[in-house]
Amino acid sequence: MSDKYGMLAGIAFVILAATNVVVMLEASRPARSITSRGRLIAVHRASGYLFVILFCIMVYSMSQKLIGVGITGDLPAYLVVHIVLVLVLVPLLLLKLFIARRYKQSRSTLKALGVTIFLVSFLLVAIPAFSELLRSASPGSLGSMVATGLVVAVCLVQCVLVFRKRKQSRITVDKSQVADTPAPTTALTDDGNKRSPIALLLTKTEQQTHDTRTLRFEILNEKRLCAKPGQFLTFQWTVDGQRVPRSYTISSSPTRENYVEITPKRMDNGCVSIFLNDQAKPGLAVEASGPYGRFYFDEALHKSIVLIAAGSGITPMISMLSYIDDLKLANPVTLLYFVRTREDIIFQNELARLRRSLPNFKYEVCLSRPDPAWKGHSGRLTEEFAFQHVTDLDSPTFFLCGPKGFMDSARKILSTLGIGKDRILQESFGESERPTESHPRESGPAETLVFIHSNKVCQASAESTLLELAEKNGVQIPYGCRQGLCGTCSTRVLSGTVQMDVEDGLTSEQKNAGYVLPCVSRIKGTVVVAA
């Protein structure tokens, strides 16, 4: 390789190394959408392969020059340093490739390795280039001035970056020192998505089982849906002329930003589920809000996961699995799925496909009412079954979704196996007991509600929720699902007694601090709230 082509190859080598670092940092920004992040990762992977190919060509060219010479004392000092840097770069590249293949979630390590590889690559090219430039230049010539200017520029840029980093760190520390009382902690996605309605149009339906159907809705708004795998939307359905809000978990992968899917199960006493399974056809328009929920998978937090689902509780799990498959994550996943009969297995074909596609995914299906031809597991979730099929009990995060009785039993079993509460997440999935009719109360003293921040006092009726009373009296309380699930309306009670139908939307910290969910709360006696 001639000196001219060698210099061009060196410049391309450094540019590729810098591109890898910049693209990797851009892909890790929280503001990035899943689609753009996936594209950046693809660019990073392609430039990484080009970098390795170019490095191999340069090493081969250098080795040809050393044939018959070897590394002896006759070599120039810069060339010895050059060889040492090559020997350092080889294990760094192999280590980065190994981690990227086997431990994709180790982002901080990959970033550090990427920056180190860039610095070594820069030195690898810069040392001989500057040496040649300075050797051929005379004092005061253009070459020496350019070389000196580049060194000074690099130093100045480094100083600016260090100063900005320290300044940013100082600001972060100052902000972290500001104490605050527990507040609603559902800011999981873009606030705009939660405040403004999402216009949806039904474009496709697919029958999953005899009583379960997947509905695909195209997102009509000119904005993207920033959901996390496992979250839900609250839909404003119109059934028989009545506006009925219902929440459904997103069953599609959040990487599909132009459409969203839900998979409702037909319930005998559910007017909306019957409508969606029996009557909904392509062309149906509906508005939704969200996404909401703390029950979601985060690959940065959950290094390995165990999904335990029953019946239609599989819907958030399939969203998580599809997300993992779309991004080709290496996080180990175990799914334990419990249904009555083999005809009740939702997403049966998709689960089989995911088993082939994901090398670190395994699942077991257990039937409580197996037919004679069934050769799989039968029965219910037991301590022995969980211990047998979950090989690692020490590190995974456990996700539970299904009927309330099933989840209560699952939590007890996991607790018996030594799983701490901090590693168990569960989705009530609308199974909480919510009163569908107003229960008459005994006559007594009139209930009084005081909105202390709004300086308003009102008389409360036994049938009205705290949120309804706020709306009637012009008190602004933000809300989302109106079913006690999302936690958006959580408000602090300063004094008095409030009865909640559902507590799923509150964290333990909020409960201890006196927060309630106005959308499913009714007051007793005189109550003062911070609204």
Tab-separated table of C-alpha atoms in Angstrom, residues 168-431:
chain	number	residue	atom	x	y	z
A	168	GLN	CA	-23.719	19.891	33.369
A	169	SER	CA	-22.767	17.665	36.314
A	170	ARG	CA	-22.977	20.663	38.672
A	171	ILE	CA	-26.460	21.517	37.393
A	172	THR	CA	-27.554	17.902	37.802
A	173	VAL	CA	-26.287	17.829	41.377
A	174	ASP	CA	-28.057	21.105	42.179
A	175	LYS	CA	-31.329	19.721	40.832
A	176	SER	CA	-30.967	16.464	42.718
A	177	GLN	CA	-30.623	18.359	45.988
A	178	VAL	CA	-34.128	19.820	45.690
A	179	ALA	CA	-36.408	17.779	47.949
A	180	ASP	CA	-39.976	17.120	46.985
A	181	THR	CA	-42.919	15.197	48.303
A	182	PRO	CA	-43.969	12.003	46.548
A	183	ALA	CA	-45.877	12.873	43.416
A	184	PRO	CA	-47.578	10.960	40.655
A	185	THR	CA	-44.932	8.780	39.067
A	186	THR	CA	-46.550	7.878	35.776
A	187	ALA	CA	-44.484	10.128	33.562
A	188	LEU	CA	-43.347	7.157	31.547
A	189	THR	CA	-43.849	8.488	28.069
A	190	ASP	CA	-44.293	11.742	26.197
A	191	ASP	CA	-46.729	13.971	28.096
A	192	GLY	CA	-48.308	15.010	24.798
A	193	ASN	CA	-49.345	11.426	24.157
A	194	LYS	CA	-51.180	11.277	27.463
A	195	ARG	CA	-52.868	14.673	27.365
A	196	SER	CA	-54.157	14.763	23.807
A	197	PRO	CA	-56.362	12.004	22.371
A	198	ILE	CA	-54.942	9.581	19.832
A	199	ALA	CA	-57.114	9.129	16.732
A	200	LEU	CA	-57.234	5.466	15.701
A	201	LEU	CA	-58.779	3.627	12.754
A	202	LEU	CA	-59.406	-0.115	12.784
A	203	THR	CA	-57.724	-1.611	9.705
A	204	LYS	CA	-57.387	-5.336	10.419
A	205	THR	CA	-58.764	-8.057	12.703
A	206	GLU	CA	-57.400	-11.530	13.408
A	207	GLN	CA	-59.132	-14.295	15.352
A	208	GLN	CA	-56.780	-15.736	17.956
A	209	THR	CA	-59.071	-18.186	19.747
A	210	HIS	CA	-62.802	-18.869	19.919
A	211	ASP	CA	-63.239	-15.909	22.292
A	212	THR	CA	-60.207	-13.716	21.636
A	213	ARG	CA	-59.525	-11.364	18.750
A	214	THR	CA	-56.622	-9.084	17.800
A	215	LEU	CA	-57.556	-5.663	16.415
A	216	ARG	CA	-55.014	-3.500	14.593
A	217	PHE	CA	-55.554	0.265	14.614
A	218	GLU	CA	-53.729	2.707	12.390
A	219	ILE	CA	-52.550	5.838	14.229
A	220	LEU	CA	-54.001	8.814	12.370
A	221	ASN	CA	-52.378	11.623	14.336
A	222	GLU	CA	-49.164	13.055	12.989
A	223	LYS	CA	-47.268	11.994	16.078
A	224	ARG	CA	-45.651	8.824	17.241
A	225	LEU	CA	-46.873	6.631	20.071
A	226	CYS	CA	-44.070	6.384	22.622
A	227	ALA	CA	-45.145	3.284	24.537
A	228	LYS	CA	-43.170	0.768	26.538
A	229	PRO	CA	-43.821	-2.975	26.151
A	230	GLY	CA	-46.545	-3.884	28.654
A	231	GLN	CA	-48.360	-0.537	28.894
A	232	PHE	CA	-52.020	0.066	28.037
A	233	LEU	CA	-54.277	2.621	26.354
A	234	THR	CA	-57.645	3.899	27.529
A	235	PHE	CA	-60.189	3.858	24.687
A	236	GLN	CA	-63.390	5.902	24.439
A	237	TRP	CA	-65.704	3.363	22.817
A	238	THR	CA	-69.226	4.112	21.634
A	239	VAL	CA	-71.474	1.110	22.261
A	240	ASP	CA	-75.241	1.361	21.641
A	241	GLY	CA	-74.954	5.129	21.586
A	242	GLN	CA	-73.231	5.281	24.968
A	243	ARG	CA	-69.648	6.479	25.490
A	244	VAL	CA	-67.831	3.760	27.445
A	245	PRO	CA	-64.167	4.114	28.510
A	246	ARG	CA	-62.186	0.873	28.718
A	247	SER	CA	-58.471	0.177	29.037
A	248	TYR	CA	-56.694	-2.471	26.963
A	249	THR	CA	-53.077	-3.533	27.002
A	250	ILE	CA	-51.078	-2.959	23.828
A	251	SER	CA	-50.318	-6.413	22.432
A	252	SER	CA	-48.129	-5.248	19.535
A	253	SER	CA	-44.493	-4.292	19.844
A	254	PRO	CA	-43.868	-0.589	20.637
A	255	THR	CA	-41.427	-0.551	17.729
A	256	ARG	CA	-44.470	-0.485	15.411
A	257	GLU	CA	-45.049	3.244	15.684
A	258	ASN	CA	-47.605	3.601	12.872
A	259	TYR	CA	-50.126	1.163	14.307
A	260	VAL	CA	-51.159	-0.384	17.606
A	261	GLU	CA	-52.841	-3.709	18.382
A	262	ILE	CA	-55.030	-4.879	21.237
A	263	THR	CA	-56.322	-8.386	21.904
A	264	PRO	CA	-59.594	-8.307	23.911
A	265	LYS	CA	-61.080	-11.488	25.308
A	266	ARG	CA	-64.845	-11.868	25.022
A	267	MET	CA	-66.490	-11.681	28.459
A	268	ASP	CA	-70.096	-12.766	28.885
A	269	ASN	CA	-70.984	-9.656	30.914
A	270	GLY	CA	-68.707	-7.226	29.082
A	271	CYS	CA	-70.531	-4.993	26.612
A	272	VAL	CA	-67.298	-3.618	25.143
A	273	SER	CA	-65.525	-6.970	24.806
A	274	ILE	CA	-68.608	-8.444	23.125
A	275	PHE	CA	-68.750	-5.473	20.756
A	276	LEU	CA	-65.048	-5.747	19.867
A	277	ASN	CA	-65.182	-9.500	19.295
A	278	ASP	CA	-68.533	-9.733	17.503
A	279	GLN	CA	-69.238	-6.406	15.804
A	280	ALA	CA	-66.103	-4.302	15.316
A	281	LYS	CA	-65.116	-4.105	11.642
A	282	PRO	CA	-62.383	-2.309	9.687
A	283	GLY	CA	-63.254	1.370	9.378
A	284	LEU	CA	-64.202	1.745	13.048
A	285	ALA	CA	-62.823	5.031	14.416
A	286	VAL	CA	-62.032	5.516	18.098
A	287	GLU	CA	-60.026	7.840	20.318
A	288	ALA	CA	-57.606	6.676	22.981
A	289	SER	CA	-55.349	8.248	25.590
A	290	GLY	CA	-52.113	7.045	27.075
A	291	PRO	CA	-50.027	4.990	27.140
A	292	TYR	CA	-50.224	4.341	30.865
A	293	GLY	CA	-48.950	1.851	33.401
A	294	ARG	CA	-45.880	0.906	35.409
A	295	PHE	CA	-46.059	-2.718	34.286
A	296	TYR	CA	-43.520	-2.686	31.475
A	297	PHE	CA	-40.207	-4.196	30.400
A	298	ASP	CA	-37.080	-2.036	30.337
A	299	GLU	CA	-34.044	-3.806	28.914
A	300	ALA	CA	-31.691	-1.491	30.804
A	301	LEU	CA	-33.267	-2.344	34.179
A	302	HIS	CA	-34.389	-5.925	33.655
A	303	LYS	CA	-31.365	-7.976	32.652
A	304	SER	CA	-33.386	-11.204	32.686
A	305	ILE	CA	-37.126	-11.709	33.115
A	306	VAL	CA	-39.667	-14.402	33.963
A	307	LEU	CA	-43.187	-13.902	32.587
A	308	ILE	CA	-46.024	-15.701	34.382
A	309	ALA	CA	-49.398	-15.302	32.676
A	310	ALA	CA	-52.847	-16.824	32.766
A	311	GLY	CA	-55.507	-16.550	30.066
A	312	SER	CA	-55.629	-13.141	28.401
A	313	GLY	CA	-52.827	-12.024	30.714
A	314	ILE	CA	-50.539	-13.072	27.863
A	315	THR	CA	-51.193	-9.799	25.976
A	316	PRO	CA	-48.597	-7.581	27.724
A	317	MET	CA	-46.161	-10.507	27.646
A	318	ILE	CA	-46.423	-10.899	23.869
A	319	SER	CA	-45.716	-7.173	23.495
A	320	MET	CA	-42.543	-7.583	25.560
A	321	LEU	CA	-41.441	-10.652	23.595
A	322	SER	CA	-42.088	-8.991	20.229
A	323	TYR	CA	-40.130	-5.940	21.388
A	324	ILE	CA	-37.189	-8.126	22.425
A	325	ASP	CA	-37.350	-9.903	19.069
A	326	ASP	CA	-37.516	-6.657	17.071
A	327	LEU	CA	-34.423	-5.228	18.765
A	328	LYS	CA	-32.623	-8.601	18.870
A	329	LEU	CA	-31.945	-8.242	22.593
A	330	ALA	CA	-30.028	-10.966	24.399
A	331	ASN	CA	-31.961	-10.730	27.691
A	332	PRO	CA	-32.902	-14.242	28.909
A	333	VAL	CA	-36.700	-14.736	29.035
A	334	THR	CA	-38.798	-17.528	30.522
A	335	LEU	CA	-42.579	-17.642	29.993
A	336	LEU	CA	-44.928	-19.794	32.097
A	337	TYR	CA	-48.391	-19.658	30.502
A	338	PHE	CA	-51.512	-21.154	32.112
A	339	VAL	CA	-54.831	-21.706	30.303
A	340	ARG	CA	-57.819	-24.041	30.581
A	341	THR	CA	-57.633	-25.964	27.301
A	342	ARG	CA	-55.426	-25.983	24.220
A	343	GLU	CA	-58.160	-24.025	22.384
A	344	ASP	CA	-57.580	-21.194	24.887
A	345	ILE	CA	-53.898	-20.697	24.012
A	346	ILE	CA	-53.683	-17.139	22.683
A	347	PHE	CA	-50.851	-16.305	20.247
A	348	GLN	CA	-49.981	-19.983	19.849
A	349	ASN	CA	-48.371	-19.537	16.424
A	350	GLU	CA	-46.558	-16.362	17.459
A	351	LEU	CA	-45.100	-18.070	20.532
A	352	ALA	CA	-43.796	-20.890	18.360
A	353	ARG	CA	-42.203	-18.371	15.995
A	354	LEU	CA	-40.597	-16.460	18.866
A	355	ARG	CA	-39.144	-19.674	20.262
A	356	ARG	CA	-37.349	-20.202	16.931
A	357	SER	CA	-36.294	-16.566	16.631
A	358	LEU	CA	-35.066	-15.854	20.176
A	359	PRO	CA	-32.150	-18.035	21.329
A	360	ASN	CA	-32.557	-16.998	24.992
A	361	PHE	CA	-36.329	-17.557	25.153
A	362	LYS	CA	-38.073	-20.625	26.525
A	363	TYR	CA	-41.693	-21.139	27.476
A	364	GLU	CA	-43.982	-23.732	28.987
A	365	VAL	CA	-47.755	-24.004	28.529
A	366	CYS	CA	-49.786	-25.652	31.281
A	367	LEU	CA	-53.440	-26.682	30.876
A	368	SER	CA	-55.845	-26.968	33.783
A	369	ARG	CA	-58.300	-29.017	31.673
A	370	PRO	CA	-56.178	-31.003	29.227
A	371	ASP	CA	-57.654	-33.296	26.597
A	372	PRO	CA	-56.464	-36.921	26.359
A	373	ALA	CA	-54.168	-36.103	23.413
A	374	TRP	CA	-52.348	-33.300	25.259
A	375	LYS	CA	-48.720	-34.261	25.934
A	376	GLY	CA	-47.624	-31.085	27.682
A	377	HIS	CA	-47.900	-29.933	31.283
A	378	SER	CA	-51.201	-29.964	33.134
A	379	GLY	CA	-52.456	-28.561	36.412
A	380	ARG	CA	-51.922	-25.184	38.034
A	381	LEU	CA	-48.984	-23.066	39.085
A	382	THR	CA	-47.196	-24.662	42.022
A	383	GLU	CA	-43.944	-24.107	43.850
A	384	GLU	CA	-42.528	-27.292	42.306
A	385	PHE	CA	-43.503	-26.222	38.764
A	386	ALA	CA	-41.901	-22.791	39.159
A	387	PHE	CA	-38.745	-24.234	40.724
A	388	GLN	CA	-38.449	-26.807	37.934
A	389	HIS	CA	-38.784	-24.391	35.007
A	390	VAL	CA	-37.134	-21.233	36.373
A	391	THR	CA	-33.496	-22.215	36.624
A	392	ASP	CA	-32.325	-18.840	37.970
A	393	LEU	CA	-34.291	-17.469	40.916
A	394	ASP	CA	-31.714	-14.948	42.124
A	395	SER	CA	-31.559	-12.290	39.407
A	396	PRO	CA	-34.684	-12.172	37.145
A	397	THR	CA	-37.535	-9.705	37.445
A	398	PHE	CA	-40.897	-11.507	37.566
A	399	PHE	CA	-43.905	-10.176	35.634
A	400	LEU	CA	-47.344	-11.487	36.639
A	401	CYS	CA	-50.550	-10.953	34.681
A	402	GLY	CA	-53.894	-12.719	34.931
A	403	PRO	CA	-56.942	-13.019	37.182
A	404	LYS	CA	-56.565	-11.660	40.697
A	405	GLY	CA	-56.715	-15.079	42.345
A	406	PHE	CA	-54.006	-16.397	40.032
A	407	MET	CA	-51.688	-13.480	40.771
A	408	ASP	CA	-52.249	-13.694	44.524
A	409	SER	CA	-51.301	-17.374	44.394
A	410	ALA	CA	-48.288	-16.655	42.173
A	411	ARG	CA	-47.001	-13.979	44.562
A	412	LYS	CA	-47.235	-16.357	47.507
A	413	ILE	CA	-45.365	-19.054	45.600
A	414	LEU	CA	-42.621	-16.656	44.556
A	415	SER	CA	-42.347	-15.354	48.100
A	416	THR	CA	-41.933	-18.930	49.328
A	417	LEU	CA	-39.110	-19.372	46.814
A	418	GLY	CA	-37.349	-16.342	48.281
A	419	ILE	CA	-38.246	-13.780	45.604
A	420	GLY	CA	-38.402	-10.280	47.071
A	421	LYS	CA	-41.337	-7.953	46.431
A	422	ASP	CA	-39.038	-5.521	44.628
A	423	ARG	CA	-38.503	-8.109	41.872
A	424	ILE	CA	-42.209	-8.825	41.284
A	425	LEU	CA	-44.342	-6.655	39.004
A	426	GLN	CA	-47.984	-7.403	38.323
A	427	GLU	CA	-50.771	-6.140	36.109
A	428	SER	CA	-54.287	-6.340	37.503
A	429	PHE	CA	-55.673	-6.438	33.963
A	430	GLY	CA	-59.063	-5.094	34.939
A	431	GLU	CA	-59.730	-7.915	37.366
